[in-house]
Coordinates of C-alpha atoms (C1' of nucleotides) in Angstrom, one line a residue:
Chain A
M1 CA 133.2 -1.0 -8.2
H2 CA 132.7 -2.4 -11.4
P3 CA 129.1 -4.0 -11.5
S4 CA 129.7 -8.2 -11.3
L5 CA 127.5 -10.3 -14.6
D6 CA 124.8 -10.9 -11.5
Q7 CA 124.4 -7.7 -10.4
V8 CA 124.0 -6.4 -13.9
Q9 CA 121.4 -9.0 -14.5
K10 CA 119.7 -8.0 -10.9
L11 CA 119.8 -4.2 -12.3
L12 CA 118.3 -5.1 -15.2
R13 CA 115.4 -7.4 -13.8
D14 CA 114.4 -4.1 -11.6
E15 CA 114.0 -2.1 -14.9
L16 CA 112.3 -4.6 -17.0
K17 CA 109.6 -4.9 -13.8
K18 CA 109.7 -1.4 -13.7
A19 CA 109.0 -0.5 -17.2
A20 CA 106.4 -3.5 -17.5
G21 CA 104.8 -1.5 -14.7
P22 CA 101.1 -3.3 -13.4
P23 CA 100.8 -5.6 -16.1
G24 CA 103.6 -6.8 -15.4
E25 CA 102.3 -8.3 -12.3
N26 CA 103.3 -12.3 -11.4
I27 CA 105.2 -12.7 -14.4
P28 CA 109.2 -14.0 -13.6
I29 CA 111.6 -11.8 -15.1
M30 CA 113.3 -14.4 -17.3
L31 CA 117.2 -13.5 -18.0
E32 CA 119.1 -16.4 -20.1
R33 CA 121.7 -16.3 -21.5
P34 CA 121.5 -16.7 -25.4
K35 CA 123.2 -19.9 -26.6
E36 CA 122.9 -18.0 -30.7
A37 CA 126.4 -15.9 -30.6
G38 CA 124.3 -13.2 -32.9
H39 CA 121.8 -12.5 -30.3
G40 CA 123.6 -10.4 -27.7
D41 CA 124.6 -11.4 -23.9
I42 CA 121.5 -11.6 -22.1
A43 CA 117.8 -11.4 -24.0
T44 CA 114.6 -11.9 -22.0
N45 CA 111.8 -12.5 -22.7
L46 CA 109.3 -10.0 -21.2
A47 CA 107.3 -8.8 -24.2
L48 CA 106.4 -12.4 -24.9
L49 CA 104.4 -12.8 -21.6
L50 CA 103.1 -9.8 -21.6
A51 CA 101.8 -9.4 -24.8
P52 CA 98.5 -12.0 -23.7
R53 CA 97.3 -9.8 -21.1
L54 CA 98.0 -6.7 -22.9
K55 CA 96.7 -7.7 -25.7
K56 CA 99.3 -6.2 -28.7
S57 CA 102.3 -7.2 -30.8
P58 CA 105.3 -8.9 -28.5
R59 CA 107.9 -6.4 -30.7
E60 CA 105.8 -3.3 -30.3
I61 CA 105.4 -4.1 -26.7
A62 CA 109.4 -5.6 -26.8
Q63 CA 109.8 -1.4 -28.1
T64 CA 107.9 -0.2 -25.6
L65 CA 109.6 -2.0 -22.9
V66 CA 113.1 -0.9 -23.8
A67 CA 111.7 3.2 -24.4
A68 CA 111.2 2.8 -21.0
L69 CA 115.2 1.2 -19.3
S70 CA 116.6 4.1 -18.0
L71 CA 120.3 2.1 -17.9
P72 CA 124.0 3.4 -16.8
E73 CA 126.0 3.9 -20.5
D74 CA 128.8 1.9 -20.2
I75 CA 126.9 -1.1 -19.5
L76 CA 125.3 -2.1 -22.4
E77 CA 126.4 -1.1 -25.9
E78 CA 123.5 -2.5 -27.9
V79 CA 119.5 -3.3 -26.4
E80 CA 117.8 -5.3 -29.4
V81 CA 114.3 -6.4 -30.1
A82 CA 114.3 -9.4 -32.1
G83 CA 112.8 -12.6 -34.0
P84 CA 109.3 -12.4 -32.2
G85 CA 109.2 -10.5 -29.1
F86 CA 112.7 -10.7 -27.5
I87 CA 115.2 -8.1 -26.2
N88 CA 118.5 -9.0 -26.9
F89 CA 121.5 -7.0 -24.3
T90 CA 124.7 -6.5 -25.5
L91 CA 127.7 -6.5 -23.1
S92 CA 129.6 -3.2 -23.8
R93 CA 133.6 -4.0 -24.5
S94 CA 134.2 -1.6 -21.6
F95 CA 132.3 -3.3 -19.7
L96 CA 133.7 -6.8 -20.8
R97 CA 137.3 -4.6 -19.7
R98 CA 136.3 -4.4 -16.8
G99 CA 135.0 -7.1 -15.9
L100 CA 138.8 -8.5 -17.0
R101 CA 140.1 -6.7 -14.3
E102 CA 137.9 -7.6 -12.2
L103 CA 138.6 -11.4 -12.6
L104 CA 142.6 -10.6 -12.3
R105 CA 141.9 -8.4 -8.5
C106 CA 139.8 -11.5 -7.4
D107 CA 142.6 -13.7 -9.2
E108 CA 142.1 -17.5 -7.6
S109 CA 138.7 -16.5 -5.6
F110 CA 137.0 -15.6 -8.7
G111 CA 133.3 -17.3 -8.7
K112 CA 133.4 -18.6 -5.3
L113 CA 130.2 -17.6 -3.9
T114 CA 129.5 -16.7 0.2
T115 CA 125.9 -18.5 -0.1
G116 CA 127.1 -20.8 2.2
Q117 CA 128.7 -18.8 5.0
G118 CA 129.0 -19.6 8.7
K119 CA 127.3 -22.6 6.9
R120 CA 127.2 -26.6 7.6
A121 CA 127.1 -29.3 5.4
Q122 CA 127.3 -32.8 5.3
V123 CA 128.1 -34.8 2.2
E124 CA 127.0 -39.0 2.7
F125 CA 128.7 -40.7 -0.4
V126 CA 130.1 -44.2 -1.4
S127 CA 128.9 -46.2 1.9
A128 CA 129.7 -49.2 0.1
N129 CA 129.9 -52.2 2.9
P130 CA 133.3 -53.2 3.4
T131 CA 133.1 -56.9 1.7
G132 CA 135.5 -55.8 -1.8
P133 CA 136.9 -54.2 -3.8
L134 CA 135.3 -50.5 -4.9
T135 CA 133.1 -51.1 -8.4
V136 CA 133.2 -49.1 -11.8
G137 CA 129.7 -49.0 -10.3
H138 CA 130.9 -47.8 -7.0
G139 CA 132.9 -45.1 -8.8
R140 CA 130.6 -42.9 -10.5
Q141 CA 129.1 -42.3 -7.3
A142 CA 132.4 -41.5 -5.7
V143 CA 133.4 -38.9 -8.2
L144 CA 129.8 -37.7 -8.0
G145 CA 129.6 -37.2 -4.3
D146 CA 133.0 -36.1 -4.3
A147 CA 133.5 -33.1 -7.0
V148 CA 129.2 -31.5 -5.4
A149 CA 131.2 -31.3 -1.7
R150 CA 133.8 -29.3 -4.2
I151 CA 131.1 -27.3 -4.9
L152 CA 129.6 -27.1 -1.9
E153 CA 133.2 -26.1 -0.5
N154 CA 133.2 -23.0 -3.3
A155 CA 130.2 -22.1 -2.2
S156 CA 131.9 -21.3 1.2
Y157 CA 130.2 -24.2 3.0
A158 CA 131.7 -25.5 5.7
V159 CA 131.8 -29.2 4.0
E160 CA 132.1 -33.0 6.0
R161 CA 132.4 -36.0 3.6
E162 CA 131.0 -38.9 5.0
Y163 CA 130.9 -42.8 4.0
Y164 CA 128.2 -44.5 6.0
F165 CA 129.4 -49.1 6.2
N166 CA 127.3 -51.1 6.9
D167 CA 129.1 -53.8 9.9
A168 CA 126.3 -55.3 11.3
G169 CA 124.4 -57.2 9.1
K170 CA 123.9 -60.2 6.8
Q171 CA 126.3 -59.4 4.3
I172 CA 129.2 -59.2 6.3
R173 CA 128.5 -61.9 7.8
L174 CA 128.5 -63.9 4.6
L175 CA 132.3 -62.5 3.4
G176 CA 133.8 -63.9 7.1
Q177 CA 132.2 -67.3 6.2
S178 CA 132.7 -67.2 2.6
I179 CA 137.1 -66.6 3.6
K180 CA 136.6 -69.7 6.1
A181 CA 135.4 -71.6 3.4
Q182 CA 137.5 -70.3 1.8
Y183 CA 140.4 -71.3 4.2
L184 CA 139.5 -74.7 5.0
R185 CA 139.4 -75.1 1.3
L186 CA 143.1 -74.4 1.8
S187 CA 143.7 -76.3 4.4
G188 CA 143.2 -79.3 2.2
E189 CA 139.5 -79.6 3.9
D190 CA 136.1 -80.1 2.4
A191 CA 134.2 -76.4 2.8
S192 CA 131.3 -75.1 0.5
I193 CA 131.0 -71.0 0.4
P194 CA 127.8 -70.1 2.2
E195 CA 124.3 -69.6 0.4
G196 CA 124.8 -66.5 -1.3
G197 CA 128.4 -66.1 -0.1
Y198 CA 131.2 -64.0 -2.2
Q199 CA 133.2 -66.1 -4.6
G200 CA 135.5 -64.3 -6.2
D201 CA 139.2 -64.3 -6.2
Y202 CA 140.1 -61.5 -4.2
V203 CA 137.9 -63.9 -1.6
E204 CA 140.6 -66.2 -2.1
G205 CA 143.1 -63.8 -2.1
L206 CA 141.7 -63.1 1.9
A207 CA 141.7 -65.9 2.9
R208 CA 145.7 -66.8 1.4
R209 CA 146.6 -63.5 3.0
F210 CA 144.8 -64.4 6.4
M211 CA 146.3 -68.0 6.4
E212 CA 149.6 -66.3 6.0
K213 CA 149.3 -64.2 8.9
R214 CA 147.9 -66.8 11.4
G215 CA 149.3 -70.0 9.7
S216 CA 147.2 -73.1 9.2
L217 CA 144.9 -73.8 12.9
S218 CA 143.2 -76.9 13.8
P219 CA 140.6 -76.7 15.2
P220 CA 140.7 -72.7 12.3
P221 CA 139.5 -69.5 14.5
A222 CA 136.1 -68.3 14.8
E223 CA 134.4 -67.5 12.0
E224 CA 134.1 -63.5 13.6
E225 CA 138.3 -62.9 13.2
F226 CA 137.3 -63.7 9.4
T227 CA 135.0 -61.3 9.0
V228 CA 136.8 -58.9 11.5
F229 CA 139.7 -59.4 9.1
G230 CA 137.8 -59.2 6.0
R231 CA 136.4 -56.5 6.9
E232 CA 140.3 -54.9 7.4
E233 CA 141.4 -55.8 4.8
A234 CA 138.4 -54.4 2.3
F235 CA 138.3 -51.1 3.8
A236 CA 142.2 -50.8 3.4
G237 CA 141.6 -51.5 -0.3
I238 CA 138.6 -49.5 -0.2
K239 CA 140.5 -46.9 1.3
R240 CA 143.4 -46.8 -1.0
T241 CA 141.7 -46.8 -4.0
L242 CA 139.7 -43.2 -2.8
F243 CA 143.4 -42.1 -2.5
R244 CA 144.3 -42.3 -5.6
L245 CA 141.1 -40.6 -7.2
G246 CA 142.0 -37.7 -4.6
I247 CA 138.9 -38.7 -2.1
H248 CA 139.2 -38.9 1.4
F249 CA 136.3 -39.0 4.1
D250 CA 135.7 -36.6 6.6
R251 CA 134.5 -39.7 8.5
Y252 CA 133.7 -43.0 8.3
Y253 CA 130.8 -44.1 10.0
S254 CA 129.6 -47.4 11.8
E255 CA 126.2 -48.8 11.1
R256 CA 127.3 -51.3 14.3
S257 CA 127.8 -48.2 16.5
L258 CA 123.7 -46.9 15.7
F259 CA 123.6 -50.3 18.3
D260 CA 126.0 -49.9 20.2
S261 CA 125.7 -46.2 21.2
G262 CA 121.8 -47.1 22.1
R263 CA 120.1 -45.5 19.1
I264 CA 118.7 -48.5 17.4
E265 CA 116.7 -49.1 20.4
N266 CA 115.8 -45.6 20.9
T267 CA 113.8 -45.3 17.1
I268 CA 112.2 -48.2 17.8
H269 CA 111.1 -46.6 20.9
A270 CA 109.8 -43.6 19.0
L271 CA 108.4 -45.2 16.4
R272 CA 106.4 -47.4 18.9
A273 CA 105.4 -44.3 21.0
A274 CA 104.2 -42.5 18.2
G275 CA 101.9 -44.8 16.8
L276 CA 104.2 -46.1 13.3
A277 CA 105.4 -49.4 14.6
Y278 CA 103.6 -52.4 15.1
D279 CA 103.8 -56.1 16.1
K280 CA 103.1 -58.7 13.6
D281 CA 104.6 -62.4 12.5
E282 CA 107.0 -61.9 14.9
A283 CA 108.2 -58.7 13.3
L284 CA 108.2 -55.3 13.6
W285 CA 106.1 -53.1 11.5
L286 CA 106.3 -49.6 10.0
A287 CA 103.4 -48.7 9.4
G288 CA 104.0 -47.1 6.3
S289 CA 100.3 -46.5 5.2
T290 CA 100.0 -43.7 7.9
L291 CA 103.1 -42.2 6.8
G292 CA 101.1 -41.9 3.1
L293 CA 103.7 -44.4 1.7
D294 CA 101.8 -47.4 -0.4
Q295 CA 102.4 -50.4 2.5
D296 CA 104.1 -51.1 5.3
W297 CA 107.7 -52.4 5.6
V298 CA 109.8 -54.5 7.9
M299 CA 112.2 -53.0 10.6
V300 CA 113.0 -56.0 13.0
K301 CA 112.8 -59.2 11.6
S302 CA 111.4 -62.2 13.1
T303 CA 114.9 -63.2 14.1
G304 CA 115.2 -60.3 16.1
E305 CA 117.7 -59.0 13.8
P306 CA 116.4 -55.2 12.1
T307 CA 116.4 -54.6 8.5
Y308 CA 118.6 -52.1 6.8
R309 CA 115.7 -50.0 7.3
L310 CA 116.1 -49.4 10.8
P311 CA 119.8 -48.1 11.2
D312 CA 118.6 -45.6 7.9
I313 CA 116.4 -44.5 10.2
A314 CA 118.6 -44.1 13.3
Y315 CA 121.3 -42.9 11.6
H316 CA 119.7 -40.1 9.6
I317 CA 117.9 -38.9 12.9
H318 CA 121.8 -38.0 13.9
K319 CA 122.2 -36.8 11.1
L320 CA 119.8 -34.1 11.6
E321 CA 120.4 -34.1 15.4
Q322 CA 123.6 -32.9 14.7
G323 CA 122.6 -29.6 13.3
Y324 CA 123.9 -29.5 9.8
D325 CA 122.4 -26.6 7.7
L326 CA 122.5 -29.3 4.5
I327 CA 122.2 -33.0 4.3
V328 CA 123.7 -34.3 0.9
D329 CA 122.8 -37.6 0.4
V330 CA 124.1 -39.4 -2.7
F331 CA 122.4 -43.2 -3.7
G332 CA 122.2 -45.4 -6.4
A333 CA 118.8 -45.9 -7.8
D334 CA 119.1 -49.1 -6.7
H335 CA 118.5 -46.9 -3.3
Q336 CA 114.8 -44.9 -5.1
A337 CA 112.8 -47.1 -3.1
T338 CA 114.5 -46.4 0.2
Y339 CA 114.5 -43.0 1.5
P340 CA 110.8 -41.7 1.1
V341 CA 110.6 -44.4 4.0
V342 CA 113.3 -43.6 6.0
L343 CA 112.8 -39.4 5.6
A344 CA 108.8 -39.9 5.9
A345 CA 109.9 -42.3 9.5
V346 CA 112.2 -39.4 10.0
S347 CA 109.9 -36.8 9.4
S348 CA 107.1 -38.4 11.1
L349 CA 109.0 -38.1 14.1
G350 CA 109.5 -34.7 14.3
H351 CA 112.5 -34.0 12.6
D352 CA 113.2 -31.1 10.4
A353 CA 114.0 -33.5 7.4
S354 CA 113.8 -30.0 4.6
S355 CA 117.6 -29.9 4.7
I356 CA 118.3 -32.9 3.7
E357 CA 118.4 -33.9 -0.4
V358 CA 118.9 -37.1 -1.8
L359 CA 120.9 -37.4 -5.3
I360 CA 119.9 -40.4 -7.5
H361 CA 122.3 -41.3 -10.2
Q362 CA 121.1 -44.6 -12.3
F363 CA 123.4 -47.6 -13.4
V364 CA 126.7 -47.6 -15.0
T365 CA 127.0 -50.4 -17.2
V366 CA 130.3 -52.1 -18.0
K367 CA 130.7 -52.5 -21.6
R368 CA 133.9 -54.6 -22.9
G369 CA 134.4 -56.5 -26.4
G370 CA 131.5 -54.6 -27.3
R371 CA 129.8 -56.4 -24.3
E372 CA 128.1 -56.0 -21.7
V373 CA 129.9 -57.4 -18.8
K374 CA 127.0 -58.5 -15.9
M375 CA 128.7 -57.0 -12.6
S376 CA 127.5 -59.2 -9.7
K377 CA 129.9 -59.0 -6.9
R378 CA 128.9 -61.5 -5.2
K379 CA 130.0 -64.2 -7.8
G380 CA 133.0 -62.2 -8.1
D381 CA 132.8 -60.9 -11.8
F382 CA 132.4 -57.2 -12.1
L383 CA 135.0 -54.8 -13.1
T384 CA 136.8 -52.9 -9.9
L385 CA 137.2 -49.1 -9.5
D386 CA 141.3 -50.0 -9.4
S387 CA 141.5 -51.3 -12.7
L388 CA 140.0 -49.0 -14.6
I389 CA 142.1 -46.1 -13.1
D390 CA 145.3 -48.4 -14.1
E391 CA 143.5 -48.5 -17.8
V392 CA 142.7 -44.8 -17.8
G393 CA 143.8 -42.9 -15.1
T394 CA 142.4 -40.8 -12.3
D395 CA 141.2 -37.1 -14.3
A396 CA 140.2 -38.8 -16.9
V397 CA 137.8 -41.6 -15.2
R398 CA 137.1 -38.6 -13.2
Y399 CA 136.2 -36.3 -15.9
F400 CA 134.4 -39.4 -17.6
Y401 CA 131.7 -39.5 -14.9
L402 CA 131.3 -36.4 -14.5
L403 CA 130.5 -35.8 -18.5
R404 CA 126.8 -37.0 -17.3
V405 CA 123.5 -36.0 -16.0
R406 CA 123.3 -38.7 -12.9
N407 CA 119.4 -39.3 -14.0
S408 CA 120.9 -40.8 -17.0
H409 CA 122.2 -44.6 -17.4
L410 CA 126.0 -44.2 -17.6
A411 CA 127.7 -46.9 -19.8
F412 CA 130.8 -46.9 -19.3
D413 CA 132.5 -49.0 -22.8
V414 CA 136.4 -49.2 -21.0
D415 CA 137.7 -50.4 -24.6
L416 CA 136.7 -46.8 -25.8
A417 CA 137.7 -45.6 -22.5
V418 CA 140.9 -46.5 -22.5
K419 CA 141.1 -45.8 -26.7
E420 CA 139.8 -42.1 -25.4
S421 CA 143.0 -41.8 -23.7
E422 CA 144.5 -40.6 -26.6
E423 CA 141.2 -38.4 -27.7
N424 CA 139.0 -37.9 -24.5
P425 CA 137.5 -34.7 -24.0
V426 CA 139.0 -34.3 -20.5
F427 CA 142.5 -33.4 -22.8
Y428 CA 140.7 -31.0 -24.5
V429 CA 141.0 -28.9 -22.2
Q430 CA 143.7 -29.9 -20.0
Y431 CA 145.4 -29.3 -23.2
A432 CA 144.1 -25.7 -23.0
H433 CA 145.5 -24.9 -19.7
A434 CA 149.1 -26.3 -20.3
R435 CA 148.7 -24.1 -23.1
T436 CA 147.9 -20.8 -20.8
A437 CA 150.4 -21.7 -18.5
G438 CA 153.4 -22.2 -21.3
I439 CA 152.9 -18.8 -22.8
L440 CA 153.1 -17.4 -19.3
R441 CA 156.5 -19.5 -19.0
H442 CA 157.6 -17.9 -21.5
A443 CA 156.6 -14.8 -21.2
K444 CA 158.3 -14.6 -17.5
E445 CA 161.6 -15.7 -20.0
R446 CA 161.4 -13.1 -21.8
G447 CA 161.5 -10.9 -19.0
F448 CA 157.9 -10.2 -19.2
S449 CA 156.9 -9.2 -15.6
E450 CA 153.6 -11.2 -13.6
P451 CA 151.4 -9.9 -15.9
G452 CA 148.2 -8.2 -14.0
M453 CA 144.8 -6.0 -13.7
D454 CA 147.4 -3.1 -14.4
C455 CA 147.4 -4.4 -17.8
D456 CA 145.9 -1.9 -20.8
A457 CA 143.2 -3.9 -20.9
D458 CA 141.6 -1.4 -23.9
L459 CA 144.2 -2.8 -26.1
L460 CA 142.0 -5.9 -26.2
G461 CA 139.1 -5.7 -29.0
E462 CA 139.3 -8.4 -31.2
G463 CA 137.2 -10.8 -31.8
E464 CA 138.2 -14.0 -30.4
E465 CA 139.6 -11.8 -27.4
L466 CA 136.3 -10.5 -26.5
A467 CA 135.2 -14.1 -26.9
L468 CA 137.1 -15.5 -24.2
I469 CA 136.0 -12.6 -22.1
R470 CA 132.6 -13.0 -22.2
Q471 CA 132.6 -16.9 -22.2
L472 CA 135.4 -16.1 -18.5
L473 CA 132.8 -13.9 -16.6
V474 CA 130.2 -16.4 -16.9
F475 CA 131.7 -18.9 -14.3
P476 CA 130.3 -17.3 -11.3
E477 CA 127.4 -18.2 -13.1
V478 CA 127.5 -21.6 -13.7
A479 CA 129.5 -22.0 -10.3
A480 CA 126.0 -20.4 -9.0
Q481 CA 124.0 -23.4 -11.3
V482 CA 125.9 -25.9 -9.8
L483 CA 125.1 -25.0 -6.5
K484 CA 121.5 -25.1 -7.1
T485 CA 121.3 -28.1 -9.2
L486 CA 123.9 -30.1 -8.1
E487 CA 124.9 -31.4 -11.7
P488 CA 128.4 -31.2 -11.7
Q489 CA 128.2 -32.4 -15.3
R490 CA 127.5 -28.1 -16.7
I491 CA 130.8 -27.7 -15.4
T492 CA 132.1 -30.5 -17.9
V493 CA 130.4 -28.1 -21.0
Y494 CA 131.1 -24.9 -19.4
L495 CA 134.7 -25.7 -19.3
R496 CA 135.1 -27.0 -22.8
E497 CA 133.2 -24.1 -24.3
V498 CA 136.3 -21.6 -22.1
A499 CA 138.6 -24.2 -23.7
T500 CA 137.2 -23.9 -27.6
A501 CA 137.7 -19.9 -27.0
F502 CA 141.2 -19.9 -25.5
H503 CA 141.8 -22.9 -28.6
Q504 CA 140.6 -20.5 -31.1
F505 CA 141.8 -17.1 -29.7
Y506 CA 145.3 -18.9 -29.6
Q507 CA 145.7 -19.7 -33.3
H508 CA 144.5 -16.2 -34.3
H509 CA 146.7 -14.1 -32.5
R510 CA 150.2 -14.2 -31.4
V511 CA 150.2 -13.1 -27.1
I512 CA 153.9 -12.5 -26.8
G513 CA 153.9 -10.3 -30.2
D514 CA 156.5 -7.1 -31.2
E515 CA 153.9 -4.4 -29.0
P516 CA 154.9 -4.7 -25.6
A517 CA 151.7 -2.9 -24.6
L518 CA 149.6 -5.1 -26.4
S519 CA 151.3 -8.5 -25.4
R520 CA 151.1 -8.1 -21.5
A521 CA 147.7 -6.6 -22.5
R522 CA 146.9 -10.5 -24.0
L523 CA 148.9 -12.2 -20.9
S524 CA 146.8 -10.8 -18.5
L525 CA 143.7 -12.3 -20.5
V526 CA 145.7 -15.9 -20.8
K527 CA 146.6 -15.6 -17.2
A528 CA 142.7 -14.9 -16.5
C529 CA 141.8 -18.1 -18.6
R530 CA 143.7 -20.0 -17.1
T531 CA 142.4 -19.1 -13.7
V532 CA 139.6 -20.2 -14.6
L533 CA 140.3 -23.2 -15.8
S534 CA 141.8 -24.3 -12.7
R535 CA 138.8 -22.8 -10.4
G536 CA 136.7 -25.4 -13.2
L537 CA 139.2 -28.2 -12.8
G538 CA 139.9 -27.5 -9.2
L539 CA 135.7 -28.4 -8.6
L540 CA 135.5 -31.1 -10.6
G541 CA 138.6 -33.0 -9.1
V542 CA 140.3 -32.6 -11.5
S543 CA 144.2 -31.7 -12.5
A544 CA 144.8 -28.9 -14.3
P545 CA 148.7 -29.3 -15.5
D546 CA 151.5 -27.2 -16.9
R547 CA 153.3 -29.6 -19.3
M548 CA 151.6 -31.8 -21.4
Chain B
rG1 C1' 100.8 -55.7 -12.2
rC2 C1' 103.0 -51.1 -9.8
rG3 C1' 106.5 -47.3 -8.8
rC4 C1' 111.4 -44.0 -10.2
rC5 C1' 114.9 -42.9 -14.3
rU6 C1' 115.8 -43.3 -19.3
rG7 C1' 114.9 -43.0 -25.4
rU8 C1' 118.2 -36.2 -29.0
rA9 C1' 123.6 -37.6 -35.6
rG10 C1' 126.6 -44.1 -37.4
rC11 C1' 128.6 -43.6 -31.4
rU12 C1' 128.9 -41.2 -27.2
rC13 C1' 126.3 -37.0 -24.3
rA14 C1' 124.2 -31.6 -24.3
rA15 C1' 120.8 -28.4 -24.8
rU16 C1' 117.3 -22.9 -17.2
rG17 C1' 109.6 -23.8 -22.3
rG18 C1' 112.4 -20.1 -26.6
rA19 C1' 114.9 -17.9 -32.2
rU20 C1' 118.6 -21.8 -37.1
rA21 C1' 117.9 -28.8 -31.9
rG22 C1' 124.5 -28.7 -30.2
rA23 C1' 129.8 -30.8 -28.6
rG24 C1' 133.3 -34.5 -29.7
rC25 C1' 134.4 -39.4 -31.4
rA26 C1' 134.7 -41.3 -35.8
rU27 C1' 133.8 -39.5 -42.0
rC28 C1' 136.1 -36.9 -45.9
rG29 C1' 139.0 -32.3 -47.6
rG30 C1' 142.4 -27.9 -45.7
rA31 C1' 145.6 -25.3 -42.3
rC32 C1' 152.8 -26.2 -38.4
rU33 C1' 159.7 -21.9 -39.5
rU34 C1' 154.9 -19.7 -34.3
rC35 C1' 153.9 -18.9 -27.2
rU36 C1' 152.8 -26.7 -27.5
rA37 C1' 149.3 -29.1 -34.2
rA38 C1' 146.7 -33.4 -27.6
rU39 C1' 145.0 -27.3 -32.1
rC40 C1' 142.5 -24.8 -35.6
rC41 C1' 139.5 -23.9 -40.1
rG42 C1' 135.2 -26.5 -43.1
rA43 C1' 132.1 -30.5 -45.2
rG44 C1' 128.4 -34.2 -44.9
rG45 C1' 125.5 -37.0 -41.0
rG46 C1' 118.4 -35.0 -37.7
rU47 C1' 111.0 -37.2 -38.0
rU48 C1' 114.9 -35.5 -30.1
rC49 C1' 110.7 -43.4 -30.5
rC50 C1' 105.4 -43.4 -31.9
rG51 C1' 101.1 -40.4 -31.1
rC52 C1' 97.3 -36.8 -28.9
rG53 C1' 97.3 -32.3 -26.0
rU54 C1' 98.7 -27.3 -23.2
rU55 C1' 100.4 -22.4 -26.0
rC56 C1' 102.5 -16.9 -28.9
rG57 C1' 106.2 -21.2 -28.5
rA58 C1' 107.3 -27.8 -27.0
rG59 C1' 113.8 -32.0 -27.4
rU60 C1' 111.8 -29.5 -22.7
rC61 C1' 104.8 -29.6 -20.2
rG62 C1' 100.4 -33.8 -19.3
rC63 C1' 98.0 -38.2 -21.3
rG64 C1' 98.5 -42.8 -23.4
rG65 C1' 101.2 -45.7 -26.0
rC66 C1' 106.3 -48.7 -27.7
rA67 C1' 111.4 -49.4 -26.0
rG68 C1' 115.1 -50.2 -22.0
rG69 C1' 117.6 -49.8 -16.6
rC70 C1' 116.3 -49.7 -11.8
rG71 C1' 112.9 -51.0 -7.6
rU72 C1' 108.2 -52.9 -5.8
rG73 C1' 112.2 -59.0 0.3
rC74 C1' 111.7 -60.5 7.0
rC75 C1' 118.8 -59.0 1.3
rA76 C1' 121.4 -53.9 1.6

RNA sequence: GCGCCUGUAGCUCAAUGGAUAGAGCAUCGGACUUCUAAUCCGAGGGUUCCGCGUUCGAGUCGCGGCAGGCGUGCCA
């Protein structure tokens, strides 16, 4: 059985720990992948960390460590002390070749992790109120949440995607009132949009559709009918948009259902019973200060209506009761103040909230014509996610969003994104995949059988070939790292590296040539590369086209 | 005022505390009789916002500034 890169690392760790002996107590063995090509495949700074304790020069310590290591011969080609005292390990050709065969054997399951085997995870994201179309801002959330779900699925978690929507509060009522006002206007009556109501063209459109369906009624239908209509229409639109992005939810969780099921009432009772809630000014307050928060928060307004925090708490308790092993909440930066309150309240009621992972992403601003477009849904001045997909295409939209770390602000320059449909980074990677597919197609036409692990990998010895194999074998490590950090953008960085290694290989070496054995070996490498590219793109939810 | 996030090449962004800070776009110069040139090879471009500290070593950690975003609602 060929050891994976992961197992090699474990072996190195054990050996280094042994070699360091007692002075190495409590020093974590750090293994890293050097960014410099000449620094081997794996490096450790152990000698540098030991130096202060041993009061010897790091290089000298490194030499001693290297001498004490006992490692299987066929794994490493070179172990070298370099720079200030790093130990660089270079994998052997035979290891790389065996790794390639292993990759081919695993095929589509290469890089699949078993971390979440038998575990259930829930990812909640988007959760936009059904009051209008999704915006460019929601897009980031949608794509990020879906990529996180895919990453968890790759780690064998049973993943549920959940969308929590508010159909009980003030916003949805305002939508109904706004549509009604537009409806009355269409009927020639004088009506004004309520304070804080929704103004965009789409509200007028909704009113128009309502009228087409129901006609001009006098007296007009009750406000509730407009609300229901508006919500259904908005939701249908949201689902259409998500469908275009390849995103589907397993469950849409209604806030109203929390009231109907009595969960809101139960939460209030629990908070009161725990002495965490008190009445003041005819409102119900959460005693944040006793929970370690810096202030108290209103849970139920003096009008008798709960603020959004109470349903949020009840909702999260319900999540926890379902026994997920992992719960991921994807929130925009505007929720940053809310979730600590929710988590504190949930914990103080005796629930273990440690399975909840909150991912906050920063806002998206939209630039158009060199100017920033201010987005306000209520004023109807926003760029819809749909229009962005129209202009840029699904793959580019997804990839573009995933290129950024979630904690950095994303300025979506629409003009640039459209222009980049020619030069967009996603095409670089997709093109590499299309090239692999093209070569494999060509090989089949020329009568080559399906490439696989029966090839003679020893024939692969060119620099570009070995560099590509190295790159491919890192994939499981990337998958593991991404699982830990839930940062999909690392995949985009990795995929670019793979694509570059492949394009370089392609440029310098002809795959299908005069020597059948060499051709077969290279075809296997191409197939392996195609597998990794398609697996990586799959984690991002971006298509891997066979032709472009 | 206070809290969270961000500040890296002209632009958009990378870089588990490590070695000479990297990519793409843009600019300039080369490479198609080929399995797709949506590619490759090369060049130029940096006080990593500023200052002090921590240590063998700081873009990364701490403190203090500066600038921007978000929050700090009986809005969601």
